[in-house]
GROMACS .gro file of N, CA and C in nm:
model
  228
    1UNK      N    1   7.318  10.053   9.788
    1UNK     CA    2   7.266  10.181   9.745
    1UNK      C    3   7.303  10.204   9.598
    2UNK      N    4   7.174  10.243   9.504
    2UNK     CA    5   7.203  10.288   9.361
    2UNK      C    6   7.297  10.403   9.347
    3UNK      N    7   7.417  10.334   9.266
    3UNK     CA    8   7.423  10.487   9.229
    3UNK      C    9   7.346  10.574   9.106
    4UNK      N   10   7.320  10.729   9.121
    4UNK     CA   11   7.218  10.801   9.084
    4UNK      C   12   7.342  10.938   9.023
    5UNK      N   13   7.313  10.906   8.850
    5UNK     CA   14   7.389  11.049   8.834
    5UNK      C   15   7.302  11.185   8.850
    6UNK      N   16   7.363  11.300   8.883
    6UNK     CA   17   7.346  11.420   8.894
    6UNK      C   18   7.295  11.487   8.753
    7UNK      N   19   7.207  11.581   8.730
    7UNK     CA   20   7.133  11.598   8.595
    7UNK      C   21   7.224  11.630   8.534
    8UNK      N   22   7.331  11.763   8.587
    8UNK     CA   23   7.457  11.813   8.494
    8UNK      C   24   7.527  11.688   8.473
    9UNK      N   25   7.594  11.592   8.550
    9UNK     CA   26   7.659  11.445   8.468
    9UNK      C   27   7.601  11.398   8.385
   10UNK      N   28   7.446  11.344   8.369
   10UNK     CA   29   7.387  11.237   8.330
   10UNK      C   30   7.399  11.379   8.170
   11UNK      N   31   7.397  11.494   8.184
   11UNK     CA   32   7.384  11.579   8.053
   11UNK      C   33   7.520  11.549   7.996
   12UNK      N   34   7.601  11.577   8.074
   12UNK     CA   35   7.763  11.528   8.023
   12UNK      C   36   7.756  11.419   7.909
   13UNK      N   37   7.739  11.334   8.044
   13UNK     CA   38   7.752  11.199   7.985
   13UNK      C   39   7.669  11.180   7.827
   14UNK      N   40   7.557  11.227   7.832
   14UNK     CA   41   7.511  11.213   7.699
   14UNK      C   42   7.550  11.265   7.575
   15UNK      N   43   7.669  11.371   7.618
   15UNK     CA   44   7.689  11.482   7.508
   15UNK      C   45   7.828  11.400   7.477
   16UNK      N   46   7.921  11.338   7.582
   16UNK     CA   47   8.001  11.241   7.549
   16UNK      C   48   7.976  11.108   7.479
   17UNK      N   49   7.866  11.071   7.480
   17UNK     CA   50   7.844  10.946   7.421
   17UNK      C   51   7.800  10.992   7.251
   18UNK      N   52   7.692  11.133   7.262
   18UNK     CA   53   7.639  11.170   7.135
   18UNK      C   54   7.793  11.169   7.052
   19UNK      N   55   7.884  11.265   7.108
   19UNK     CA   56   8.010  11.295   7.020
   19UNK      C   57   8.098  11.183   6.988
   20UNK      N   58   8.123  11.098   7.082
   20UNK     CA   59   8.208  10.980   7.078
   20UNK      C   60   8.087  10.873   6.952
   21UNK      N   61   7.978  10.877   6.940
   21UNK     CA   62   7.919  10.811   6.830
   21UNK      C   63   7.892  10.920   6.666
   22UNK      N   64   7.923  11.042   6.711
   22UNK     CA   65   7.925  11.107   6.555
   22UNK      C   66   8.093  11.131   6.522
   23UNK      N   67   8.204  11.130   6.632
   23UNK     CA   68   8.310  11.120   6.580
   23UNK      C   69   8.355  11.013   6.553
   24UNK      N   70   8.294  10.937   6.641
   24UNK     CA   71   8.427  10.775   6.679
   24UNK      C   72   8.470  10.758   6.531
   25UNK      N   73   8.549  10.611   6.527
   25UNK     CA   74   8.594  10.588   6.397
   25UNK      C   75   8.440  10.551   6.338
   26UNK      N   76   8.303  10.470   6.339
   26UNK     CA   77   8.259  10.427   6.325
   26UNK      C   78   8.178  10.521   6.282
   27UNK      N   79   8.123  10.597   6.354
   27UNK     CA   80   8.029  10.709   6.329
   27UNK      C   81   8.084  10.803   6.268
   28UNK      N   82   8.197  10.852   6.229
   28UNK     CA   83   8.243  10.960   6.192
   28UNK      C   84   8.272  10.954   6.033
   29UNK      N   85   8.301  10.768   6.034
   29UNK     CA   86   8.328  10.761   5.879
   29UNK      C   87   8.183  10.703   5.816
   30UNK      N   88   8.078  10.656   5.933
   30UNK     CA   89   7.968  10.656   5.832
   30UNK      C   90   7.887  10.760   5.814
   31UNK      N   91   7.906  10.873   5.876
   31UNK     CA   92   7.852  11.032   5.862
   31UNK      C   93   7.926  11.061   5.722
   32UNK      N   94   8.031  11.049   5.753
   32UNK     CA   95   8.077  11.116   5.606
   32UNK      C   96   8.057  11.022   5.472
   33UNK      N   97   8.040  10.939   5.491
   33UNK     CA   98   8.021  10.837   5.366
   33UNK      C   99   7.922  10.860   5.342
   34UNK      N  100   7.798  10.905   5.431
   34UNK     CA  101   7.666  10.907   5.445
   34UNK      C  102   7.677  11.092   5.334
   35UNK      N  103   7.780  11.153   5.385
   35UNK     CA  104   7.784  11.278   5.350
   35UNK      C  105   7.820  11.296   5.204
   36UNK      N  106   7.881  11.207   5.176
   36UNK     CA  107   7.971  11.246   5.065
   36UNK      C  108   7.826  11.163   4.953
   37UNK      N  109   7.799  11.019   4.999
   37UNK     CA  110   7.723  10.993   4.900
   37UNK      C  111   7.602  11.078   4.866
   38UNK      N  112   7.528  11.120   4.958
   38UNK     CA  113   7.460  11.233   4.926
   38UNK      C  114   7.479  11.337   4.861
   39UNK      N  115   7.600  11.390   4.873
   39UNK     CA  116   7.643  11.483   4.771
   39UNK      C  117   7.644  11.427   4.604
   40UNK      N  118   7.735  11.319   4.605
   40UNK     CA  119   7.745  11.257   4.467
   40UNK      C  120   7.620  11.233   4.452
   41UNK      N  121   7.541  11.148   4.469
   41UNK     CA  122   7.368  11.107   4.410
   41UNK      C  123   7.323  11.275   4.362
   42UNK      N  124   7.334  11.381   4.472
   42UNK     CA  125   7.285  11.533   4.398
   42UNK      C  126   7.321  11.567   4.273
   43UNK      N  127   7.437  11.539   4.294
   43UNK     CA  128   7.545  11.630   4.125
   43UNK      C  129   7.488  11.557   4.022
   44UNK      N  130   7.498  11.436   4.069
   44UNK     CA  131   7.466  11.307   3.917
   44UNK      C  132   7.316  11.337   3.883
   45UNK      N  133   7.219  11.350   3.984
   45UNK     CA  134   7.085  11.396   3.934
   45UNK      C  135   7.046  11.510   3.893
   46UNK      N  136   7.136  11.642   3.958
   46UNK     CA  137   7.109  11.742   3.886
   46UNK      C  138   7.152  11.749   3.756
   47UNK      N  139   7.265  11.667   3.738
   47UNK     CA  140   7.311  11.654   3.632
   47UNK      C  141   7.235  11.637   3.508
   48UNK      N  142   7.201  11.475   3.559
   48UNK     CA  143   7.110  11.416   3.450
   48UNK      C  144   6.981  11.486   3.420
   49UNK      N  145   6.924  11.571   3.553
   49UNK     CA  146   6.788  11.633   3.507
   49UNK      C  147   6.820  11.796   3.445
   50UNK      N  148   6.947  11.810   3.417
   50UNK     CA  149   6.978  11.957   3.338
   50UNK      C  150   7.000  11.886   3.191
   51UNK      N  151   7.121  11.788   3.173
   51UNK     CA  152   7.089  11.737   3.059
   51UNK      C  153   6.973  11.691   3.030
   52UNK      N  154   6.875  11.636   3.065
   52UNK     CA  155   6.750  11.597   3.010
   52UNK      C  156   6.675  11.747   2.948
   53UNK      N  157   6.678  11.815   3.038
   53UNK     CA  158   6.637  11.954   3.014
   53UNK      C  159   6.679  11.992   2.921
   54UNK      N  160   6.801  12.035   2.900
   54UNK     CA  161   6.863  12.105   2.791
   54UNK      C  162   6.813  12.016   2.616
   55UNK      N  163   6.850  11.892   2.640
   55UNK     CA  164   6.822  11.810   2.514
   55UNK      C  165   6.656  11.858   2.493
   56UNK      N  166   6.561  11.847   2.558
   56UNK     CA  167   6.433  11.902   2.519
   56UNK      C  168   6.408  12.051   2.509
   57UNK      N  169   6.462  12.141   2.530
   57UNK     CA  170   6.443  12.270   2.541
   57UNK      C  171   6.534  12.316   2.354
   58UNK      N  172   6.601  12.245   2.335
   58UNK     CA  173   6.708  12.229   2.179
   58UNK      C  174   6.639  12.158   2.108
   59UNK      N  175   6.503  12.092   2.145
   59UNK     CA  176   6.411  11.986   2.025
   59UNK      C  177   6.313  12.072   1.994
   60UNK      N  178   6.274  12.186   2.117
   60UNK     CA  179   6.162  12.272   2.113
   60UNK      C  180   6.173  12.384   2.009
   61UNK      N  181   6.302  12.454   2.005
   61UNK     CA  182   6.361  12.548   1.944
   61UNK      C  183   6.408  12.494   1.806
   62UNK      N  184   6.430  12.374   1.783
   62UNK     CA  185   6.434  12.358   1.646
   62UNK      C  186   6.281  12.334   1.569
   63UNK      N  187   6.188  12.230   1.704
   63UNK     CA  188   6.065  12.300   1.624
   63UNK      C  189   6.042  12.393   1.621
   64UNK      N  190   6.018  12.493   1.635
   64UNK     CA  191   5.988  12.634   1.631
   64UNK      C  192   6.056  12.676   1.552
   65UNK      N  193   6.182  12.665   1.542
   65UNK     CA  194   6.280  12.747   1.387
   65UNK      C  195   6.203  12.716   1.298
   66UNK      N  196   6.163  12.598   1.267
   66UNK     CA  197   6.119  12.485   1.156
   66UNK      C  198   6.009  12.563   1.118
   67UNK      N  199   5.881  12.609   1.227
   67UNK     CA  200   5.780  12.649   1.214
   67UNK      C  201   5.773  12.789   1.095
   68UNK      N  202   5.868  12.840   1.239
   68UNK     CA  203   5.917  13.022   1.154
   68UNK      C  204   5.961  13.033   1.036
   69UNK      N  205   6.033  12.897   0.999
   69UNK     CA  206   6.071  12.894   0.824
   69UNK      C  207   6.003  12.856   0.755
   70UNK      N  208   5.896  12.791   0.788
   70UNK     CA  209   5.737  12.769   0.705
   70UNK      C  210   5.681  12.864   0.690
   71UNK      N  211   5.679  12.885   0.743
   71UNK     CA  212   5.550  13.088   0.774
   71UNK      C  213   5.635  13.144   0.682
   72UNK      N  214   5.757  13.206   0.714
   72UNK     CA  215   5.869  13.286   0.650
   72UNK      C  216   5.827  13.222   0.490
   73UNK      N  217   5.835  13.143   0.457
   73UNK     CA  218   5.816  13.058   0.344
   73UNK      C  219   5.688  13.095   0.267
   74UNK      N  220   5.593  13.071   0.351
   74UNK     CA  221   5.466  13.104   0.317
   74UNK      C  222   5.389  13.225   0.248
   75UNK      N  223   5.441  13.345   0.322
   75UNK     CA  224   5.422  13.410   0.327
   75UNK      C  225   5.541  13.537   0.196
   76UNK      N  226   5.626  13.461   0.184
   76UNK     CA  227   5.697  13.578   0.077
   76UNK      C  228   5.645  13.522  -0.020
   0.00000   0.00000   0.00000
């Protein structure tokens, strides 16, 4: 005769196996490695795409000074 788990066990059992594979040593340190590198790749790209930003938004404004001191120029 099979044995046949009960729905509440066979739910157990799955919620023990889910946890024992997101804590174990295995799962727990590739969640967080998984966690942490994700974090670092964010910072470094927001990073790089604020500096990129900033350096063009400081090329824009010096053209434009440049402009305003032509006109300014022009015009007295």
């Amino acid at each position: 005769m099979a044995h046949t788990l009960l729905p509440n066990t066979l739910e157990e059992e799955a919620r023990k196996t889910l946890v024992q594979q997101l804590l174990g040593p295995r799962g727990g340190l590739f969640a967080l490695g998984t966690f942490v590198g994700a974090a670092c790749m964010y910072y470094f790209l927001t990073n790089t795409i604020i500096k990129e930003n900033k350096a063009h938004y400081e090329a824009q404004i010096a053209q434009l000074n440049s402009r305003v001191e032509k006109l300014e120029a022009e015009n007295l």
